[in-house]
XYZ file of N, CA and C in Angstrom:
816
model
N 4.788 56.344 -18.703
C 3.662 57.040 -18.068
C 2.589 57.349 -19.098
N 1.337 57.265 -18.672
C 0.218 57.653 -19.528
C -0.056 59.139 -19.316
N 0.137 59.938 -20.357
C -0.053 61.380 -20.244
C -1.495 61.797 -20.517
N -2.342 60.837 -20.877
C -3.757 61.121 -21.124
C -4.583 60.799 -19.885
N -5.550 61.678 -19.584
C -6.433 61.488 -18.442
C -7.862 61.805 -18.849
N -8.809 61.334 -18.053
C -10.229 61.544 -18.336
C -10.889 62.259 -17.171
N -11.845 63.115 -17.500
C -12.708 63.727 -16.490
C -14.051 63.015 -16.518
N -14.461 62.490 -15.378
C -15.774 61.874 -15.233
C -16.679 62.895 -14.563
N -17.684 63.417 -15.282
C -18.501 64.511 -14.737
C -19.144 64.160 -13.402
N -19.030 65.093 -12.451
C -19.702 64.961 -11.164
C -19.796 66.331 -10.524
N -20.665 66.447 -9.547
C -20.905 67.736 -8.901
C -19.731 68.128 -8.012
N -19.423 69.433 -7.994
C -18.360 69.951 -7.147
C -17.090 70.200 -7.934
N -15.963 70.230 -7.213
C -14.666 70.422 -7.846
C -13.948 69.089 -7.940
N -13.489 68.751 -9.137
C -12.751 67.514 -9.378
C -11.335 67.850 -9.822
N -10.320 67.656 -8.963
C -8.941 67.845 -9.412
C -8.540 66.699 -10.334
N -7.881 67.022 -11.436
C -7.504 65.996 -12.414
C -5.989 65.886 -12.537
N -5.300 67.003 -12.672
C -3.838 67.024 -12.726
C -3.326 67.739 -11.480
N -2.644 66.988 -10.628
C -2.126 67.540 -9.372
C -0.638 67.219 -9.288
N 0.245 68.190 -9.553
C 1.676 67.938 -9.447
C 2.046 67.358 -8.083
N 2.929 66.380 -8.118
C 3.321 65.690 -6.896
C 2.641 64.353 -6.725
N 1.486 64.182 -7.355
C 0.830 62.884 -7.319
C 1.474 61.956 -8.344
N 1.416 60.668 -8.061
C 2.128 59.678 -8.865
C 1.694 59.668 -10.325
N 0.417 59.976 -10.578
C -0.094 59.885 -11.948
C 0.030 61.192 -12.724
N 0.717 62.186 -12.167
C 0.872 63.486 -12.832
C 2.320 63.672 -13.267
N 2.511 64.015 -14.538
C 3.859 64.192 -15.082
C 4.375 65.618 -14.934
N 3.531 66.518 -14.438
C 3.865 67.938 -14.396
C 4.404 68.350 -13.035
N 5.116 69.475 -13.009
C 5.691 69.951 -11.767
C 5.018 71.171 -11.187
N 4.275 71.949 -12.029
C 3.713 73.194 -11.516
C 2.319 73.527 -12.044
N 1.825 72.809 -13.030
C 0.550 73.154 -13.654
C -0.567 72.255 -13.132
N -1.565 72.896 -12.511
C -2.713 72.191 -11.935
C -3.927 72.363 -12.839
N -4.798 71.325 -12.854
C -6.025 71.414 -13.651
C -7.140 70.607 -12.997
N -8.336 71.186 -13.029
C -9.515 70.487 -12.529
C -10.767 71.114 -13.103
N -11.915 70.531 -12.778
C -13.200 70.993 -13.298
C -14.166 71.230 -12.144
N -14.837 72.386 -12.151
C -15.996 72.630 -11.293
C -17.241 72.406 -12.139
N -18.161 71.587 -11.622
C -19.433 71.378 -12.304
C -20.541 71.450 -11.254
N -21.507 72.322 -11.486
C -22.578 72.568 -10.524
C -23.916 72.657 -11.240
N -24.968 72.230 -10.536
C -26.332 72.476 -10.983
C -26.837 73.765 -10.325
N -27.977 74.247 -10.763
C -28.559 75.455 -10.193
C -28.725 75.297 -8.684
N -28.205 76.273 -7.919
C -28.320 76.264 -6.472
C -27.205 75.541 -5.748
N -26.386 74.772 -6.454
C -25.268 74.084 -5.808
C -24.095 75.045 -5.630
N -23.276 74.769 -4.614
C -22.131 75.614 -4.304
C -20.896 74.762 -4.035
N -19.741 75.380 -4.225
C -18.488 74.778 -3.814
C -17.572 75.907 -3.351
N -16.812 75.670 -2.291
C -15.815 76.635 -1.834
C -14.486 76.269 -2.487
N -13.976 77.189 -3.291
C -12.732 76.954 -4.024
C -11.600 77.668 -3.305
N -10.626 76.901 -2.826
C -9.482 77.427 -2.081
C -8.287 77.521 -3.025
N -7.813 78.739 -3.264
C -6.699 78.913 -4.200
C -5.351 78.522 -3.591
N -5.297 78.406 -2.261
C -4.070 78.043 -1.552
C -2.924 78.968 -1.983
N -1.785 78.401 -2.379
C -0.612 79.220 -2.734
C -0.476 79.412 -4.239
N -1.604 79.358 -4.953
C -1.559 79.386 -6.414
C -2.408 80.521 -6.984
N -2.044 80.968 -8.186
C -2.945 81.802 -8.976
C -3.748 80.882 -9.883
N -5.000 81.289 -10.156
C -5.902 80.433 -10.925
C -6.627 81.226 -12.002
N -6.730 80.620 -13.167
C -7.641 81.092 -14.195
C -8.810 80.133 -14.265
N -10.015 80.625 -14.010
C -11.231 79.816 -14.065
C -11.972 80.176 -15.351
N -11.961 79.267 -16.298
C -12.540 79.497 -17.621
C -13.940 78.887 -17.634
N -14.960 79.726 -17.813
C -16.332 79.221 -17.804
C -16.622 78.600 -19.169
N -16.751 77.282 -19.160
C -16.998 76.552 -20.398
C -18.439 76.717 -20.846
N -19.370 76.693 -19.880
C -20.793 76.881 -20.195
C -21.534 77.252 -18.923
N -22.610 78.041 -19.082
C -23.448 78.403 -17.948
C -23.034 79.683 -17.249
N -23.756 79.976 -16.155
C -23.520 81.167 -15.327
C -23.223 80.740 -13.888
N -22.433 81.550 -13.188
C -22.143 81.298 -11.778
C -21.960 82.615 -11.045
N -22.135 82.570 -9.718
C -21.788 83.679 -8.829
C -20.488 83.336 -8.121
N -19.664 84.351 -7.879
C -18.405 84.194 -7.159
C -18.406 85.173 -5.996
N -18.287 84.666 -4.773
C -18.320 85.534 -3.596
C -17.244 85.122 -2.595
N -16.715 86.123 -1.902
C -15.770 85.907 -0.804
C -15.837 87.123 0.095
N -14.938 87.194 1.073
C -14.899 88.360 1.958
C -14.559 89.637 1.198
N -13.894 89.504 0.057
C -13.405 90.692 -0.649
C -14.000 90.892 -2.041
N -14.864 89.974 -2.509
C -15.430 90.149 -3.850
C -16.838 89.581 -3.912
N -17.622 90.115 -4.844
C -18.971 89.624 -5.106
C -19.287 89.859 -6.579
N -19.233 88.789 -7.351
C -19.507 88.858 -8.778
C -20.709 87.983 -9.088
N -21.732 88.564 -9.682
C -22.979 87.858 -9.957
C -23.139 87.612 -11.462
N -23.810 86.512 -11.784
C -24.177 86.188 -13.177
C -22.958 86.211 -14.102
N -21.873 85.583 -13.679
C -20.664 85.553 -14.496
C -20.759 84.383 -15.477
N -20.526 84.654 -16.745
C -20.587 83.599 -17.757
C -21.603 83.924 -18.826
N -22.114 82.884 -19.492
C -23.140 83.129 -20.491
C -23.142 82.194 -21.676
N -21.994 81.577 -21.993
C -21.982 80.673 -23.143
C -22.864 79.452 -22.889
N -23.557 79.012 -23.921
C -24.302 77.756 -23.820
C -23.367 76.564 -23.940
N -22.278 76.750 -24.675
C -21.248 75.725 -24.818
C -19.976 76.418 -25.261
N -18.889 75.674 -25.334
C -17.625 76.266 -25.778
C -17.674 76.659 -27.248
N -18.678 76.172 -27.986
C -18.822 76.505 -29.400
C -19.729 77.718 -29.606
N -19.995 78.448 -28.531
C -20.927 79.580 -28.544
C -20.210 80.877 -28.193
N -19.114 81.173 -28.874
C -18.440 82.446 -28.679
C -17.300 82.397 -27.684
N -16.738 83.575 -27.406
C -15.589 83.689 -26.513
C -15.975 83.438 -25.062
N -15.001 82.992 -24.300
C -15.221 82.650 -22.893
C -15.276 83.890 -22.010
N -16.022 83.766 -20.915
C -15.884 84.651 -19.760
C -15.065 83.892 -18.725
N -14.120 84.570 -18.095
C -13.216 83.900 -17.166
C -13.025 84.734 -15.910
N -12.523 84.082 -14.878
C -12.238 84.731 -13.603
C -10.788 84.433 -13.238
N -10.054 85.469 -12.867
C -8.697 85.285 -12.360
C -8.712 85.445 -10.849
N -8.146 84.459 -10.142
C -8.106 84.484 -8.683
C -6.664 84.416 -8.196
N -6.286 85.279 -7.242
C -4.940 85.257 -6.673
C -4.785 84.127 -5.653
N -3.600 84.013 -5.124
C -3.322 83.039 -4.078
C -4.048 83.430 -2.784
N -4.177 82.445 -1.886
C -4.700 82.649 -0.528
C -6.113 83.231 -0.504
N -6.981 82.694 -1.351
C -8.379 83.116 -1.394
C -9.286 81.896 -1.208
N -10.401 82.102 -0.530
C -11.455 81.093 -0.474
C -12.710 81.725 -1.063
N -13.105 81.220 -2.217
C -14.194 81.815 -2.990
C -15.318 80.799 -3.125
N -16.539 81.231 -2.809
C -17.706 80.375 -2.995
C -18.224 80.543 -4.414
N -18.293 79.433 -5.128
C -18.820 79.420 -6.497
C -20.211 78.803 -6.444
N -21.214 79.525 -6.954
C -22.612 79.084 -6.893
C -23.175 78.982 -8.307
N -23.810 77.871 -8.606
C -24.404 77.689 -9.921
C -25.704 78.454 -10.072
N -25.803 79.269 -11.119
C -27.057 79.945 -11.468
C -27.938 79.028 -12.313
N -27.299 78.077 -12.942
C -27.892 77.040 -13.780
C -26.809 75.972 -13.841
N -26.956 74.991 -14.705
C -25.840 74.062 -14.865
C -24.635 74.838 -15.391
N -23.521 74.741 -14.675
C -22.323 75.481 -15.049
C -21.123 74.543 -14.989
N -20.223 74.727 -15.943
C -19.004 73.919 -16.026
C -17.823 74.865 -16.186
N -16.840 74.729 -15.310
C -15.728 75.675 -15.243
C -14.413 74.906 -15.223
N -13.497 75.252 -16.121
C -12.156 74.681 -16.124
C -11.264 75.518 -15.217
N -10.558 74.856 -14.308
C -9.738 75.537 -13.303
C -8.264 75.254 -13.576
N -7.501 76.321 -13.848
C -6.110 76.210 -14.273
C -5.246 76.984 -13.284
N -4.312 76.305 -12.615
C -3.555 76.973 -11.569
C -2.076 76.653 -11.590
N -1.304 77.543 -10.950
C 0.127 77.329 -10.806
C 0.618 78.105 -9.585
N 1.655 77.616 -8.888
C 2.141 78.309 -7.697
C 2.522 79.761 -7.976
N 2.225 80.605 -6.994
C 2.500 82.040 -7.117
C 3.081 82.534 -5.798
N 4.127 83.370 -5.883
C 4.816 83.824 -4.680
C 4.593 85.300 -4.380
N 3.706 85.958 -5.132
C 3.377 87.356 -4.854
C 1.867 87.520 -4.861
N 1.402 88.583 -4.221
C -0.029 88.875 -4.201
C -0.425 89.619 -5.472
N -1.571 89.252 -6.011
C -2.119 89.906 -7.195
C -3.581 90.239 -6.916
N -4.266 90.818 -7.882
C -5.657 91.236 -7.692
C -6.593 90.373 -8.534
N -7.753 90.008 -7.981
C -8.724 89.225 -8.757
C -9.379 90.081 -9.829
N -9.897 89.431 -10.855
C -10.605 90.168 -11.906
C -11.464 89.217 -12.731
N -12.498 89.796 -13.337
C -13.305 89.097 -14.332
C -12.783 89.478 -15.714
N -12.591 88.478 -16.560
C -12.088 88.702 -17.914
C -13.242 88.428 -18.871
N -13.843 89.483 -19.390
C -15.013 89.345 -20.248
C -14.667 88.886 -21.654
N -15.662 88.422 -22.407
C -15.428 87.962 -23.784
C -14.827 89.029 -24.682
N -15.099 90.302 -24.381
C -14.583 91.386 -25.213
C -13.076 91.571 -25.057
N -12.497 90.978 -24.020
C -11.052 91.075 -23.812
C -10.297 89.890 -24.421
N -11.020 88.955 -24.979
C -10.403 87.764 -25.568
C -9.999 88.060 -27.008
N -8.768 87.753 -27.335
C -8.268 87.950 -28.699
C -8.447 86.656 -29.491
N -9.053 86.749 -30.677
C -9.307 85.574 -31.526
C -8.608 85.763 -32.869
N -7.806 84.763 -33.257
C -7.062 84.842 -34.510
C -7.175 83.513 -35.257
N -6.990 83.576 -36.568
C -6.913 82.372 -37.390
C -5.448 82.090 -37.688
N -5.010 80.875 -37.370
C -3.620 80.484 -37.566
C -3.541 79.380 -38.611
N -2.452 79.362 -39.366
C -2.230 78.314 -40.341
C -3.055 78.495 -41.603
N -2.949 77.536 -42.490
C -3.755 77.449 -43.709
C -4.219 76.000 -43.832
N -5.297 75.775 -44.543
C -5.791 74.401 -44.684
C -4.730 73.529 -45.347
N -4.487 72.314 -44.833
C -5.248 71.590 -43.813
C -4.683 71.684 -42.398
N -3.980 72.757 -42.075
C -3.551 72.945 -40.683
C -4.011 74.325 -40.181
N -5.237 74.645 -40.502
C -5.838 75.916 -40.091
C -6.704 75.711 -38.855
N -6.661 76.669 -37.932
C -7.509 76.625 -36.737
C -7.709 78.035 -36.219
N -8.798 78.210 -35.483
C -9.030 79.465 -34.767
C -8.498 79.307 -33.348
N -7.765 80.305 -32.899
C -7.193 80.278 -31.556
C -7.593 81.540 -30.814
N -8.006 81.382 -29.562
C -8.265 82.543 -28.721
C -7.214 82.621 -27.626
N -6.935 83.843 -27.203
C -5.995 84.110 -26.119
C -6.779 84.798 -25.008
N -6.970 84.090 -23.899
C -7.779 84.581 -22.779
C -6.893 85.254 -21.734
N -5.879 84.538 -21.289
C -4.881 85.073 -20.355
C -3.544 84.999 -21.069
N -2.996 86.167 -21.410
C -1.814 86.203 -22.275
C -1.034 87.490 -22.035
N -0.727 87.765 -20.767
C -0.051 89.009 -20.445
C -0.969 90.205 -20.401
N -2.278 89.967 -20.579
C -3.264 91.052 -20.617
C -4.100 91.125 -19.344
N -3.715 90.352 -18.319
C -4.476 90.283 -17.071
C -3.510 90.401 -15.896
N -4.030 90.188 -14.699
C -3.182 90.237 -13.507
C -2.386 88.958 -13.278
N -2.613 87.937 -14.091
C -1.858 86.689 -13.967
C -0.384 86.927 -14.271
N 0.473 86.185 -13.572
C 1.917 86.353 -13.744
C 2.575 85.171 -14.466
N 2.046 83.961 -14.281
C 2.700 82.770 -14.840
C 1.807 81.958 -15.770
N 0.520 82.188 -15.742
C -0.410 81.425 -16.570
C -0.569 82.046 -17.955
N -0.703 81.199 -18.953
C -1.128 81.596 -20.290
C -2.202 80.601 -20.717
N -3.384 81.106 -21.116
C -4.535 80.227 -21.364
C -5.289 80.698 -22.603
N -5.757 79.744 -23.390
C -6.585 80.064 -24.543
C -7.391 78.857 -24.989
N -8.080 79.008 -26.115
C -8.912 77.946 -26.666
C -8.615 77.793 -28.150
N -8.710 76.563 -28.649
C -8.494 76.275 -30.066
C -9.730 75.591 -30.630
N -10.102 76.011 -31.850
C -11.204 75.397 -32.591
C -10.630 74.873 -33.903
N -10.626 73.562 -34.032
C -10.015 72.903 -35.182
C -11.109 72.178 -35.958
N -11.344 72.582 -37.189
C -12.455 72.033 -37.957
C -12.109 70.670 -38.549
N -13.122 70.034 -39.062
C -13.070 68.686 -39.626
C -11.819 68.427 -40.461
N -11.014 67.454 -40.024
C -9.860 67.019 -40.794
C -8.641 67.906 -40.736
N -8.704 69.001 -39.997
C -7.573 69.929 -39.922
C -6.640 69.584 -38.762
N -5.405 70.017 -38.895
C -4.401 69.883 -37.843
C -4.337 71.179 -37.034
N -3.919 71.047 -35.793
C -3.632 72.201 -34.935
C -2.224 72.042 -34.375
N -1.535 73.164 -34.232
C -0.181 73.097 -33.688
C 0.787 72.420 -34.632
N 0.629 72.667 -35.922
C 1.559 72.097 -36.894
C 2.327 73.231 -37.562
N 3.643 73.128 -37.727
C 4.504 71.994 -37.409
C 4.497 71.658 -35.911
N 4.818 70.395 -35.570
C 4.923 70.049 -34.150
C 5.887 71.001 -33.455
N 5.541 71.398 -32.244
C 6.333 72.398 -31.535
C 6.537 71.964 -30.089
N 7.483 72.593 -29.436
C 7.763 72.293 -28.032
C 8.154 73.573 -27.314
N 8.189 73.478 -25.985
C 8.630 74.595 -25.144
C 9.161 74.001 -23.845
N 10.357 73.401 -23.927
C 10.928 72.704 -22.772
C 12.391 73.046 -22.516
N 12.919 74.056 -23.225
C 14.304 74.486 -23.056
C 14.317 75.997 -22.873
N 15.140 76.472 -21.941
C 15.237 77.913 -21.705
C 16.206 78.523 -22.712
N 15.642 78.968 -23.828
C 16.414 79.671 -24.856
C 15.677 80.955 -25.219
N 15.339 81.716 -24.181
C 14.612 82.961 -24.381
C 15.448 83.943 -25.204
N 14.796 84.729 -26.048
C 13.344 84.941 -26.130
C 12.620 84.035 -27.122
N 13.305 83.036 -27.668
C 12.673 82.182 -28.678
C 11.868 81.045 -28.051
N 12.455 80.349 -27.097
C 11.788 79.206 -26.463
C 11.942 79.294 -24.954
N 10.848 79.006 -24.231
C 10.869 78.983 -22.776
C 10.426 77.631 -22.252
N 10.672 77.412 -20.958
C 10.244 76.171 -20.304
C 8.819 76.370 -19.810
N 7.879 75.710 -20.461
C 6.458 75.873 -20.161
C 5.771 74.514 -20.180
N 5.170 74.140 -19.060
C 4.320 72.948 -19.037
C 2.976 73.288 -19.678
N 2.307 72.266 -20.225
C 1.051 72.537 -20.924
C 0.081 71.375 -20.766
N -1.208 71.700 -20.859
C -2.293 70.719 -20.875
C -3.264 71.108 -21.979
N -3.782 70.109 -22.700
C -4.924 70.281 -23.604
C -6.110 69.526 -23.012
N -7.261 70.193 -22.947
C -8.512 69.565 -22.488
C -9.518 69.622 -23.634
N -10.069 68.467 -24.028
C -10.807 68.333 -25.280
C -12.316 68.214 -25.095
N -13.048 68.866 -26.006
C -14.490 68.691 -26.187
C -14.765 68.657 -27.690
N -15.912 68.089 -28.074
C -16.192 67.882 -29.493
C -17.638 68.218 -29.831
N -17.841 68.545 -31.113
C -19.183 68.771 -31.637
C -19.300 68.054 -32.990
N -20.181 67.015 -33.080
C -20.951 66.352 -32.024
C -20.038 65.685 -30.985
N -20.621 65.356 -29.847
C -19.824 64.947 -28.686
C -19.138 63.595 -28.848
N -19.559 62.777 -29.834
C -18.907 61.479 -30.032
C -17.650 61.592 -30.886
N -17.253 62.811 -31.229
C -16.066 63.018 -32.046
C -14.781 62.642 -31.328
N -13.692 62.713 -32.070
C -12.388 62.425 -31.480
C -11.301 63.137 -32.275
N -10.125 63.185 -31.680
C -8.941 63.728 -32.340
C -7.771 62.809 -32.042
N -6.694 63.000 -32.763
C -5.457 62.265 -32.517
C -4.415 63.257 -32.008
N -3.813 62.917 -30.876
C -2.804 63.772 -30.257
C -1.453 63.065 -30.293
N -0.464 63.725 -30.850
C 0.894 63.191 -30.893
C 1.775 63.951 -29.920
N 2.625 63.207 -29.182
C 3.595 63.779 -28.245
C 4.873 62.956 -28.350
N 6.009 63.632 -28.593
C 7.249 62.873 -28.754
C 8.457 63.755 -28.452
N 9.565 63.095 -28.136
C 10.859 63.758 -28.015
C 11.798 63.167 -29.065
N 12.802 63.927 -29.440
C 13.714 63.482 -30.492
C 14.499 62.232 -30.094
N 14.789 62.093 -28.797
C 15.573 60.940 -28.360
C 14.726 59.687 -28.153
N 13.412 59.793 -28.372
C 12.541 58.634 -28.231
C 12.096 58.337 -26.816
N 12.512 59.159 -25.849
C 12.079 58.924 -24.468
C 10.557 58.962 -24.363
N 9.957 59.898 -25.076
C 8.496 59.969 -25.178
C 8.124 59.800 -26.645
N 7.202 58.891 -26.908
C 6.686 58.697 -28.265
C 5.276 58.136 -28.138
N 4.307 59.039 -27.972
C 2.929 58.638 -27.685
C 1.978 59.181 -28.746
N 1.001 58.354 -29.092
C -0.073 58.753 -30.002
C -1.391 58.372 -29.347
N -2.208 59.375 -29.018
C -3.440 59.143 -28.271
C -4.663 59.452 -29.126
N -5.689 58.610 -28.992
C -7.028 58.967 -29.446
C -7.705 59.679 -28.292
N -8.051 60.947 -28.469
C -8.659 61.725 -27.387
C -10.128 61.968 -27.708
N -10.965 61.802 -26.690
C -12.406 61.928 -26.835
C -12.930 62.987 -25.870
N -14.256 63.103 -25.812
C -14.926 64.103 -24.981
C -14.452 64.019 -23.534
N -14.113 65.181 -22.960
C -13.713 65.294 -21.558
C -12.417 64.559 -21.245
N -11.536 64.437 -22.235
C -10.209 63.881 -21.982
C -9.160 64.976 -22.147
N -8.006 64.748 -21.548
C -6.936 65.743 -21.605
C -5.596 65.048 -21.721
N -4.609 65.805 -22.171
C -3.247 65.302 -22.298
C -2.294 66.309 -21.662
N -1.364 65.784 -20.850
C -0.311 66.601 -20.242
C 0.913 66.613 -21.157
N 1.570 67.766 -21.221
C 2.810 67.885 -21.982
C 3.917 68.373 -21.043
N 4.636 67.457 -20.395
C 5.740 67.893 -19.543
C 6.927 68.384 -20.361
N 7.084 67.814 -21.556
C 8.134 68.220 -22.496
C 7.829 67.556 -23.834
N 8.583 67.933 -24.845
C 8.456 67.273 -26.132
C 7.589 68.015 -27.131
N 7.703 67.574 -28.384
C 6.923 68.137 -29.481
C 5.503 67.585 -29.442
N 4.542 68.402 -29.845
C 3.155 67.952 -29.852
C 2.385 68.611 -30.990
N 1.403 67.867 -31.496
C 0.525 68.340 -32.558
C -0.751 67.516 -32.524
N -1.839 68.067 -33.101
C -3.174 67.486 -32.982
C -3.863 67.501 -34.337
N -4.677 66.468 -34.606
C -5.494 66.471 -35.820
C -6.919 66.064 -35.467
N -7.886 66.767 -36.061
C -9.308 66.541 -35.803
C -9.863 65.508 -36.776
N -10.690 64.590 -36.271
C -11.329 63.602 -37.140
C -12.274 64.296 -38.120
N -12.366 63.806 -39.357
C -13.316 64.379 -40.321
C -14.750 64.317 -39.798
N -15.499 65.389 -40.063
C -16.898 65.434 -39.662
C -17.148 66.025 -38.296
N -16.079 66.363 -37.573
C -16.230 66.842 -36.200
C -15.483 68.155 -35.991
N -16.040 68.980 -35.124
C -15.366 70.192 -34.669
C -14.640 69.839 -33.379
N -13.325 70.003 -33.390
C -12.521 69.731 -32.205
C -12.252 71.030 -31.465
N -12.510 71.013 -30.168
C -12.176 72.134 -29.282
C -11.171 71.631 -28.270
N -10.149 72.439 -27.983
C -9.364 72.162 -26.783
C -8.962 73.457 -26.092
N -9.089 73.407 -24.779
C -8.558 74.449 -23.905
C -7.082 74.166 -23.729
N -6.248 75.162 -23.963
C -4.816 74.989 -23.737
C -4.375 75.912 -22.605
N -3.600 75.364 -21.712
C -3.113 76.135 -20.567
C -1.642 75.834 -20.360
N -0.877 76.885 -20.105
C 0.560 76.757 -19.915
C 0.976 77.511 -18.656
N 2.062 77.043 -18.057
C 2.630 77.737 -16.902
C 4.141 77.599 -16.936
N 4.811 78.685 -16.568
C 6.261 78.685 -16.496
C 6.751 79.998 -15.928
N 8.049 80.099 -15.769
C 8.628 81.335 -15.247
C 8.476 82.480 -16.241
N 8.399 82.156 -17.524
C 8.206 83.168 -18.564
C 6.781 83.046 -19.082
N 5.963 84.047 -18.829
C 4.578 84.016 -19.288
C 4.520 84.360 -20.767
N 3.852 83.519 -21.539
C 3.730 83.782 -22.960
C 3.877 82.515 -23.775
N 4.002 82.685 -25.084
C 3.989 81.571 -26.024
C 5.354 81.491 -26.686
N 6.330 80.929 -25.973
C 7.707 80.858 -26.452
C 8.001 79.414 -26.840
N 8.085 79.142 -28.140
C 8.163 77.760 -28.589
C 9.134 77.631 -29.752
N 9.500 76.385 -30.059
C 10.292 76.100 -31.254
C 9.660 74.932 -31.997
N 9.723 74.985 -33.329
C 9.178 73.923 -34.167
C 10.182 72.786 -34.343
N 9.662 71.596 -34.608
C 10.509 70.466 -34.971
C 11.211 70.819 -36.284
N 12.544 70.880 -36.295
C 13.250 71.295 -37.518
C 12.989 70.379 -38.707
N 12.634 69.120 -38.455
C 12.335 68.207 -39.559
C 11.092 68.630 -40.335
N 10.208 69.373 -39.667
C 8.936 69.744 -40.293
C 8.751 71.257 -40.406
N 9.796 72.004 -40.089
C 9.662 73.461 -40.061
C 9.450 74.047 -41.456
N 9.794 73.291 -42.499
C 9.582 73.776 -43.865
C 8.100 74.048 -44.142
N 7.216 73.354 -43.398
C 5.782 73.563 -43.589
C 5.405 74.995 -43.219
N 6.061 75.546 -42.200
C 5.784 76.928 -41.805
C 6.153 77.895 -42.927
N 7.227 77.590 -43.652
C 7.617 78.436 -44.784
C 6.587 78.347 -45.907
N 6.062 77.151 -46.148
C 5.010 76.983 -47.155
C 3.781 77.793 -46.776
N 3.459 77.790 -45.478
C 2.302 78.561 -44.998
C 2.433 80.029 -45.375
N 3.607 80.596 -45.177
C 3.808 82.005 -45.512
C 3.678 82.244 -47.019
N 4.142 81.293 -47.820
C 4.021 81.423 -49.271
C 2.557 81.391 -49.702
N 1.779 80.485 -49.095
C 0.357 80.374 -49.432
C -0.375 81.658 -49.061
N -0.063 82.204 -47.881
C -0.734 83.420 -47.427
C -0.414 84.615 -48.321
N 0.796 84.633 -48.876
C 1.181 85.737 -49.752
C 0.591 85.581 -51.150
N 0.050 84.370 -51.431
C -0.576 84.135 -52.723
C 0.419 83.845 -53.810
């Protein structure tokens, strides 16, 4: 199976990863993009899922029978500060209206209880620097147990020229809580300048999966299981939105033991 997919920009809502469809390797994690020009609208039906709508760029209005949020958003691009996001519960039909050109990443997973909608402002986003060069990156945590979401965990990564992200390679496909949980994941990529690229590795120890992808603007990779790690091409800023879903909300992972010594080196470097 090809775990890499592309988004071709167009107006409205474009579903990209839909569990149950033949070309999707995931069982519970949904992903799509809303893209609107000023004055355009789309009715977004959450159905039986909770959704995190991450505003990549622009402003939008969100209205329904029970909510009215105006001028939500503000970033000119994903490289312009922390995201503004919207959390939507199941069984909602929300009209999204473009105040200008707006692009929104839609991340969803089935939900069996009612929750409350909310706007997650940039001031609620936690930003940290992880790793040391050449595997240093900035990571933000947008939905991470700090919102009304129950199963989603979502953030953004900024990986500078020539650096790795997610190293040592790590996975989250075995229920060994509290260390590792079963969590599906997607990375959605953008670049500055836009002709940039990154290399994405995905593999399992038994060789069932062993993929190496060149990922470009508006491409994404699904991680149903296995170890994964990313490296940014020199000269380019790599951005990826990361979204996870599972019964255990959070970042429960294990490193590839063959490369876990790198994590120990990281701690030594940080201590000086």
